Amino acid sequence: RLADIAAEFVRLKVDVIVTNGNVAIAAAKRATSQIPIVFAGAGDPVGGGLVASLARPGGNVTGMSLQEIDTAGKRLEMLREVIPNLRRLAIVANSSNSSSALELREVQKAADTFGLEAISLDVQRAEEITPALAGLKGRADALYVCGDPLMRDRRVEISTFAANAKLPTMFNQRSNVEAGGLMSYGPSFSDLYRRAAEIVDKILRGAKPADIPVEQPTKFELVVNLTTARALGLIVPQTLLATADEVIE
């Protein structure tokens, strides 16, 4: 429905469109080249074709970057701290989302660097999730879920499967850990949205999106679910817990 929603905003002649995620941003961009678009989070805005450059976006789009390239390797490092014998890593991504596809490539690179066997699953529709995950049983030591609206919407389904399959999980948002996932690490989305509001304020005061640099996240969150860790028989190192922004017990 993204194209229809974006078209409706254009018909309403809104002053600014605020959105999040590469798929939604691209839909808004296709709908208008005139109305300013501010995104609260985008993976690789330049590589995804959303802006010309971070310093000078050009056009009518600007906002906040997610820095998925920089965080993918760090998430794997954290997984290895909790699972020292990690050998086989399953990665679920939505290739139709440019941000998710980018993160998948970065995770695969990191897995290769750490000497891990990577099993990649491409899931683009809700009905594909269950059969894709079912094929993992006995084939992986952990599950890495790339950031994507579909994965976030189905977080309970994914976390339930992982719990039943005794698979530790890594996500990019705290909501997934609240739903039963093991860990998440990534930019604070509440902070990104607040900063996106500041960009909206600049635009309403007369600034042009083309001249407002895309900003980088400055606040990152590590969330650990100790209840899930205990159910999986895992011991989370105190050194990792000490750096966590939130521990769910």
mmCIF file of C-alpha atoms in Angstrom:
data_model
loop_
_atom_site.group_PDB
_atom_site.id
_atom_site.type_symbol
_atom_site.label_atom_id
_atom_site.label_comp_id
_atom_site.label_asym_id
_atom_site.label_seq_id
_atom_site.Cartn_x
_atom_site.Cartn_y
_atom_site.Cartn_z
ATOM 1 C CA ARG A 1 0.000 0.000 0.000
ATOM 2 C CA LEU A 2 3.015 2.324 0.164
ATOM 3 C CA ALA A 3 2.510 3.745 -3.326
ATOM 4 C CA ASP A 4 -1.159 4.504 -2.585
ATOM 5 C CA ILE A 5 -0.326 6.147 0.740
ATOM 6 C CA ALA A 6 2.398 8.307 -0.829
ATOM 7 C CA ALA A 7 0.051 9.312 -3.642
ATOM 8 C CA GLU A 8 -2.580 10.297 -1.079
ATOM 9 C CA PHE A 9 -0.079 12.552 0.713
ATOM 10 C CA VAL A 10 0.699 14.249 -2.602
ATOM 11 C CA ARG A 11 -3.013 14.804 -3.274
ATOM 12 C CA LEU A 12 -3.382 16.325 0.194
ATOM 13 C CA LYS A 13 -0.479 18.666 -0.595
ATOM 14 C CA VAL A 14 1.206 18.077 2.751
ATOM 15 C CA ASP A 15 4.173 20.299 3.684
ATOM 16 C CA VAL A 16 6.543 17.444 4.582
ATOM 17 C CA ILE A 17 6.462 13.637 4.364
ATOM 18 C CA VAL A 18 8.228 11.818 7.213
ATOM 19 C CA THR A 19 8.968 8.139 6.728
ATOM 20 C CA ASN A 20 11.381 5.357 7.651
ATOM 21 C CA GLY A 21 13.025 2.460 5.807
ATOM 22 C CA ASN A 22 14.306 2.286 2.244
ATOM 23 C CA VAL A 23 11.171 0.749 0.716
ATOM 24 C CA ALA A 24 8.861 3.431 2.117
ATOM 25 C CA ILE A 25 11.308 6.236 1.307
ATOM 26 C CA ALA A 26 11.623 5.054 -2.303
ATOM 27 C CA ALA A 27 7.816 4.948 -2.632
ATOM 28 C CA ALA A 28 7.534 8.525 -1.371
ATOM 29 C CA LYS A 29 10.327 9.649 -3.684
ATOM 30 C CA ARG A 30 8.595 8.097 -6.702
ATOM 31 C CA ALA A 31 5.386 9.895 -5.775
ATOM 32 C CA THR A 32 6.853 13.417 -5.608
ATOM 33 C CA SER A 33 9.953 15.394 -6.477
ATOM 34 C CA GLN A 34 8.556 18.578 -4.934
ATOM 35 C CA ILE A 35 7.315 17.835 -1.403
ATOM 36 C CA PRO A 36 10.207 17.534 1.096
ATOM 37 C CA ILE A 37 10.772 13.984 2.368
ATOM 38 C CA VAL A 38 12.536 13.392 5.685
ATOM 39 C CA PHE A 39 13.523 9.839 6.593
ATOM 40 C CA ALA A 40 14.123 8.823 10.202
ATOM 41 C CA GLY A 41 16.258 5.874 9.164
ATOM 42 C CA ALA A 42 17.722 4.527 5.923
ATOM 43 C CA GLY A 43 20.393 1.938 5.231
ATOM 44 C CA ASP A 44 23.046 3.257 2.828
ATOM 45 C CA PRO A 45 21.006 6.233 1.487
ATOM 46 C CA VAL A 46 23.559 6.846 -1.286
ATOM 47 C CA GLY A 47 23.929 3.226 -2.422
ATOM 48 C CA GLY A 48 20.174 2.816 -2.218
ATOM 49 C CA GLY A 49 19.694 5.719 -4.646
ATOM 50 C CA LEU A 50 17.815 7.860 -2.132
ATOM 51 C CA VAL A 51 20.251 10.810 -2.112
ATOM 52 C CA ALA A 52 23.135 11.987 -4.281
ATOM 53 C CA SER A 53 25.555 12.229 -1.342
ATOM 54 C CA LEU A 54 25.442 12.437 2.437
ATOM 55 C CA ALA A 55 26.887 15.943 2.519
ATOM 56 C CA ARG A 56 24.653 17.346 -0.224
ATOM 57 C CA PRO A 57 21.621 15.106 -0.751
ATOM 58 C CA GLY A 58 20.229 17.079 -3.693
ATOM 59 C CA GLY A 59 16.572 16.753 -4.660
ATOM 60 C CA ASN A 60 13.821 16.715 -2.063
ATOM 61 C CA VAL A 61 15.015 13.939 0.284
ATOM 62 C CA THR A 62 17.199 13.984 3.420
ATOM 63 C CA GLY A 63 17.250 12.475 6.897
ATOM 64 C CA MET A 64 19.081 9.981 9.117
ATOM 65 C CA SER A 65 21.369 7.117 8.056
ATOM 66 C CA LEU A 66 21.362 3.761 9.889
ATOM 67 C CA GLN A 67 25.043 2.873 9.307
ATOM 68 C CA GLU A 68 24.238 -0.812 8.741
ATOM 69 C CA ILE A 69 27.621 -1.334 7.077
ATOM 70 C CA ASP A 70 29.428 -0.451 10.301
ATOM 71 C CA THR A 71 27.224 -2.394 12.723
ATOM 72 C CA ALA A 72 26.819 -5.774 11.016
ATOM 73 C CA GLY A 73 30.299 -6.976 12.011
ATOM 74 C CA LYS A 74 29.848 -5.739 15.569
ATOM 75 C CA ARG A 75 26.648 -7.760 15.940
ATOM 76 C CA LEU A 76 28.524 -10.896 14.898
ATOM 77 C CA GLU A 77 31.283 -10.150 17.411
ATOM 78 C CA MET A 78 28.659 -9.972 20.159
ATOM 79 C CA LEU A 79 27.071 -13.243 19.033
ATOM 80 C CA ARG A 80 30.469 -14.932 19.176
ATOM 81 C CA GLU A 81 30.974 -13.679 22.723
ATOM 82 C CA VAL A 82 27.784 -15.430 23.803
ATOM 83 C CA ILE A 83 28.322 -18.484 21.563
ATOM 84 C CA PRO A 84 32.094 -19.189 21.555
ATOM 85 C CA ASN A 85 31.606 -22.362 19.468
ATOM 86 C CA LEU A 86 29.581 -20.574 16.772
ATOM 87 C CA ARG A 87 30.318 -22.201 13.422
ATOM 88 C CA ARG A 88 27.169 -22.035 11.279
ATOM 89 C CA LEU A 89 25.221 -18.786 10.978
ATOM 90 C CA ALA A 90 21.789 -18.515 9.366
ATOM 91 C CA ILE A 91 20.969 -15.074 7.935
ATOM 92 C CA VAL A 92 17.432 -14.028 7.007
ATOM 93 C CA ALA A 93 16.985 -11.006 4.737
ATOM 94 C CA ASN A 94 14.507 -9.430 2.345
ATOM 95 C CA SER A 95 16.384 -8.887 -0.917
ATOM 96 C CA SER A 96 13.651 -6.587 -2.259
ATOM 97 C CA ASN A 97 14.635 -4.066 0.441
ATOM 98 C CA SER A 98 17.922 -2.400 -0.587
ATOM 99 C CA SER A 99 18.860 -1.764 3.054
ATOM 100 C CA SER A 100 18.261 -5.379 4.046
ATOM 101 C CA ALA A 101 20.166 -6.619 0.987
ATOM 102 C CA LEU A 102 23.110 -4.370 1.892
ATOM 103 C CA GLU A 103 23.131 -5.637 5.476
ATOM 104 C CA LEU A 104 23.041 -9.230 4.204
ATOM 105 C CA ARG A 105 26.186 -8.638 2.136
ATOM 106 C CA GLU A 106 27.961 -7.076 5.101
ATOM 107 C CA VAL A 107 27.001 -9.938 7.415
ATOM 108 C CA GLN A 108 28.213 -12.464 4.845
ATOM 109 C CA LYS A 109 31.555 -10.631 4.640
ATOM 110 C CA ALA A 110 31.868 -10.557 8.425
ATOM 111 C CA ALA A 111 30.967 -14.243 8.660
ATOM 112 C CA ASP A 112 33.681 -15.069 6.135
ATOM 113 C CA THR A 113 36.194 -12.998 8.135
ATOM 114 C CA PHE A 114 35.338 -14.950 11.296
ATOM 115 C CA GLY A 115 35.504 -18.284 9.470
ATOM 116 C CA LEU A 116 31.785 -18.986 9.818
ATOM 117 C CA GLU A 117 29.609 -20.951 7.430
ATOM 118 C CA ALA A 118 26.805 -18.614 6.320
ATOM 119 C CA ILE A 119 23.383 -19.938 5.320
ATOM 120 C CA SER A 120 21.391 -17.143 3.672
ATOM 121 C CA LEU A 121 17.608 -17.118 3.355
ATOM 122 C CA ASP A 122 15.748 -14.649 1.146
ATOM 123 C CA VAL A 123 12.248 -13.910 2.477
ATOM 124 C CA GLN A 124 10.142 -11.308 0.657
ATOM 125 C CA ARG A 125 6.603 -12.222 1.776
ATOM 126 C CA ALA A 126 5.062 -13.131 5.110
ATOM 127 C CA GLU A 127 4.002 -16.587 3.948
ATOM 128 C CA GLU A 128 7.627 -17.444 3.106
ATOM 129 C CA ILE A 129 8.919 -16.994 6.663
ATOM 130 C CA THR A 130 7.711 -20.233 8.271
ATOM 131 C CA PRO A 131 8.888 -22.632 5.509
ATOM 132 C CA ALA A 132 12.225 -20.807 5.227
ATOM 133 C CA LEU A 133 12.886 -21.074 8.957
ATOM 134 C CA ALA A 134 11.656 -24.674 9.104
ATOM 135 C CA GLY A 135 14.421 -25.636 6.691
ATOM 136 C CA LEU A 136 17.034 -24.410 9.191
ATOM 137 C CA LYS A 137 16.481 -27.047 11.852
ATOM 138 C CA GLY A 138 19.755 -28.748 12.649
ATOM 139 C CA ARG A 139 21.679 -26.636 10.120
ATOM 140 C CA ALA A 140 22.621 -23.520 12.133
ATOM 141 C CA ASP A 141 24.014 -22.475 15.513
ATOM 142 C CA ALA A 142 22.471 -18.987 15.488
ATOM 143 C CA LEU A 143 20.069 -16.813 13.507
ATOM 144 C CA TYR A 144 20.854 -13.279 12.322
ATOM 145 C CA VAL A 145 17.796 -11.320 11.151
ATOM 146 C CA CYS A 146 18.510 -8.349 8.875
ATOM 147 C CA GLY A 147 16.492 -5.205 9.542
ATOM 148 C CA ASP A 148 13.277 -5.021 7.517
ATOM 149 C CA PRO A 149 9.647 -3.983 8.165
ATOM 150 C CA LEU A 150 8.399 -7.485 7.317
ATOM 151 C CA MET A 151 10.792 -9.082 9.826
ATOM 152 C CA ARG A 152 9.801 -6.548 12.461
ATOM 153 C CA ASP A 153 6.091 -7.191 11.898
ATOM 154 C CA ARG A 154 6.673 -10.951 12.197
ATOM 155 C CA ARG A 155 9.069 -10.722 15.142
ATOM 156 C CA VAL A 156 6.926 -12.880 17.435
ATOM 157 C CA GLU A 157 6.707 -15.634 14.803
ATOM 158 C CA ILE A 158 10.472 -15.532 14.228
ATOM 159 C CA SER A 159 11.354 -15.452 17.948
ATOM 160 C CA THR A 160 8.948 -18.303 18.706
ATOM 161 C CA PHE A 161 10.502 -20.461 15.995
ATOM 162 C CA ALA A 162 13.999 -19.630 17.257
ATOM 163 C CA ALA A 163 13.050 -20.513 20.834
ATOM 164 C CA ASN A 164 11.585 -23.872 19.777
ATOM 165 C CA ALA A 165 14.612 -24.603 17.596
ATOM 166 C CA LYS A 166 17.035 -23.521 20.371
ATOM 167 C CA LEU A 167 18.537 -20.915 18.060
ATOM 168 C CA PRO A 168 20.065 -17.738 19.574
ATOM 169 C CA THR A 169 19.012 -14.656 17.585
ATOM 170 C CA MET A 170 20.497 -11.269 16.743
ATOM 171 C CA PHE A 171 18.388 -8.313 15.572
ATOM 172 C CA ASN A 172 18.860 -4.590 14.964
ATOM 173 C CA GLN A 173 15.959 -3.279 17.095
ATOM 174 C CA ARG A 174 14.944 -3.642 20.732
ATOM 175 C CA SER A 175 11.309 -4.499 19.843
ATOM 176 C CA ASN A 176 12.527 -7.860 18.537
ATOM 177 C CA VAL A 177 14.206 -8.645 21.863
ATOM 178 C CA GLU A 178 11.097 -7.586 23.755
ATOM 179 C CA ALA A 179 9.278 -10.197 21.631
ATOM 180 C CA GLY A 180 11.630 -12.940 22.837
ATOM 181 C CA GLY A 181 14.759 -12.538 20.714
ATOM 182 C CA LEU A 182 18.164 -12.922 22.392
ATOM 183 C CA MET A 183 19.942 -9.698 21.476
ATOM 184 C CA SER A 184 19.708 -6.545 19.400
ATOM 185 C CA TYR A 185 22.253 -3.905 18.575
ATOM 186 C CA GLY A 186 21.737 -0.821 16.466
ATOM 187 C CA PRO A 187 20.909 2.871 16.400
ATOM 188 C CA SER A 188 18.348 4.167 18.879
ATOM 189 C CA PHE A 189 15.256 4.677 16.720
ATOM 190 C CA SER A 190 13.627 6.982 19.263
ATOM 191 C CA ASP A 191 16.715 9.194 19.047
ATOM 192 C CA LEU A 192 16.665 9.053 15.223
ATOM 193 C CA TYR A 193 13.023 10.154 15.133
ATOM 194 C CA ARG A 194 13.710 13.063 17.494
ATOM 195 C CA ARG A 195 16.566 14.223 15.280
ATOM 196 C CA ALA A 196 14.396 13.773 12.170
ATOM 197 C CA ALA A 197 11.904 16.151 13.824
ATOM 198 C CA GLU A 198 14.681 18.747 14.055
ATOM 199 C CA ILE A 199 15.225 18.408 10.297
ATOM 200 C CA VAL A 200 11.486 18.872 9.716
ATOM 201 C CA ASP A 201 11.677 22.041 11.805
ATOM 202 C CA LYS A 202 14.487 23.381 9.613
ATOM 203 C CA ILE A 203 12.460 22.683 6.467
ATOM 204 C CA LEU A 204 9.340 24.365 7.847
ATOM 205 C CA ARG A 205 11.514 27.378 8.600
ATOM 206 C CA GLY A 206 12.620 27.576 4.962
ATOM 207 C CA ALA A 207 15.637 25.255 4.562
ATOM 208 C CA LYS A 208 15.813 23.040 1.455
ATOM 209 C CA PRO A 209 16.248 19.247 1.816
ATOM 210 C CA ALA A 210 18.895 19.374 -0.913
ATOM 211 C CA ASP A 211 21.098 21.498 1.371
ATOM 212 C CA ILE A 212 20.567 19.585 4.649
ATOM 213 C CA PRO A 213 23.238 16.855 5.087
ATOM 214 C CA VAL A 214 22.144 13.322 5.898
ATOM 215 C CA GLU A 215 23.077 12.796 9.554
ATOM 216 C CA GLN A 216 24.672 9.753 11.161
ATOM 217 C CA PRO A 217 23.385 8.000 14.292
ATOM 218 C CA THR A 218 25.213 8.933 17.487
ATOM 219 C CA LYS A 219 23.346 6.762 19.988
ATOM 220 C CA PHE A 220 23.466 2.969 19.724
ATOM 221 C CA GLU A 221 21.641 0.454 21.923
ATOM 222 C CA LEU A 222 22.522 -3.071 23.012
ATOM 223 C CA VAL A 223 19.549 -4.959 24.449
ATOM 224 C CA VAL A 224 19.888 -8.463 25.930
ATOM 225 C CA ASN A 225 17.073 -10.817 26.948
ATOM 226 C CA LEU A 226 18.406 -12.874 29.867
ATOM 227 C CA THR A 227 15.191 -14.892 30.090
ATOM 228 C CA THR A 228 15.776 -16.089 26.522
ATOM 229 C CA ALA A 229 19.465 -16.729 27.238
ATOM 230 C CA ARG A 230 18.604 -18.965 30.206
ATOM 231 C CA ALA A 231 16.018 -20.864 28.164
ATOM 232 C CA LEU A 232 18.706 -21.513 25.549
ATOM 233 C CA GLY A 233 21.232 -22.580 28.193
ATOM 234 C CA LEU A 234 23.534 -19.669 27.366
ATOM 235 C CA ILE A 235 25.648 -17.637 29.754
ATOM 236 C CA VAL A 236 25.993 -14.012 28.678
ATOM 237 C CA PRO A 237 29.456 -12.727 29.709
ATOM 238 C CA GLN A 238 29.416 -10.023 32.380
ATOM 239 C CA THR A 239 31.641 -7.902 30.148
ATOM 240 C CA LEU A 240 28.854 -7.836 27.553
ATOM 241 C CA LEU A 241 26.094 -7.257 30.092
ATOM 242 C CA ALA A 242 28.034 -4.320 31.498
ATOM 243 C CA THR A 243 27.818 -2.562 28.127
ATOM 244 C CA ALA A 244 24.109 -3.319 27.597
ATOM 245 C CA ASP A 245 21.680 -0.400 27.560
ATOM 246 C CA GLU A 246 18.872 -2.691 28.696
ATOM 247 C CA VAL A 247 18.726 -6.189 30.146
ATOM 248 C CA ILE A 248 15.367 -7.959 30.047
ATOM 249 C CA GLU A 249 14.849 -10.452 32.889
#
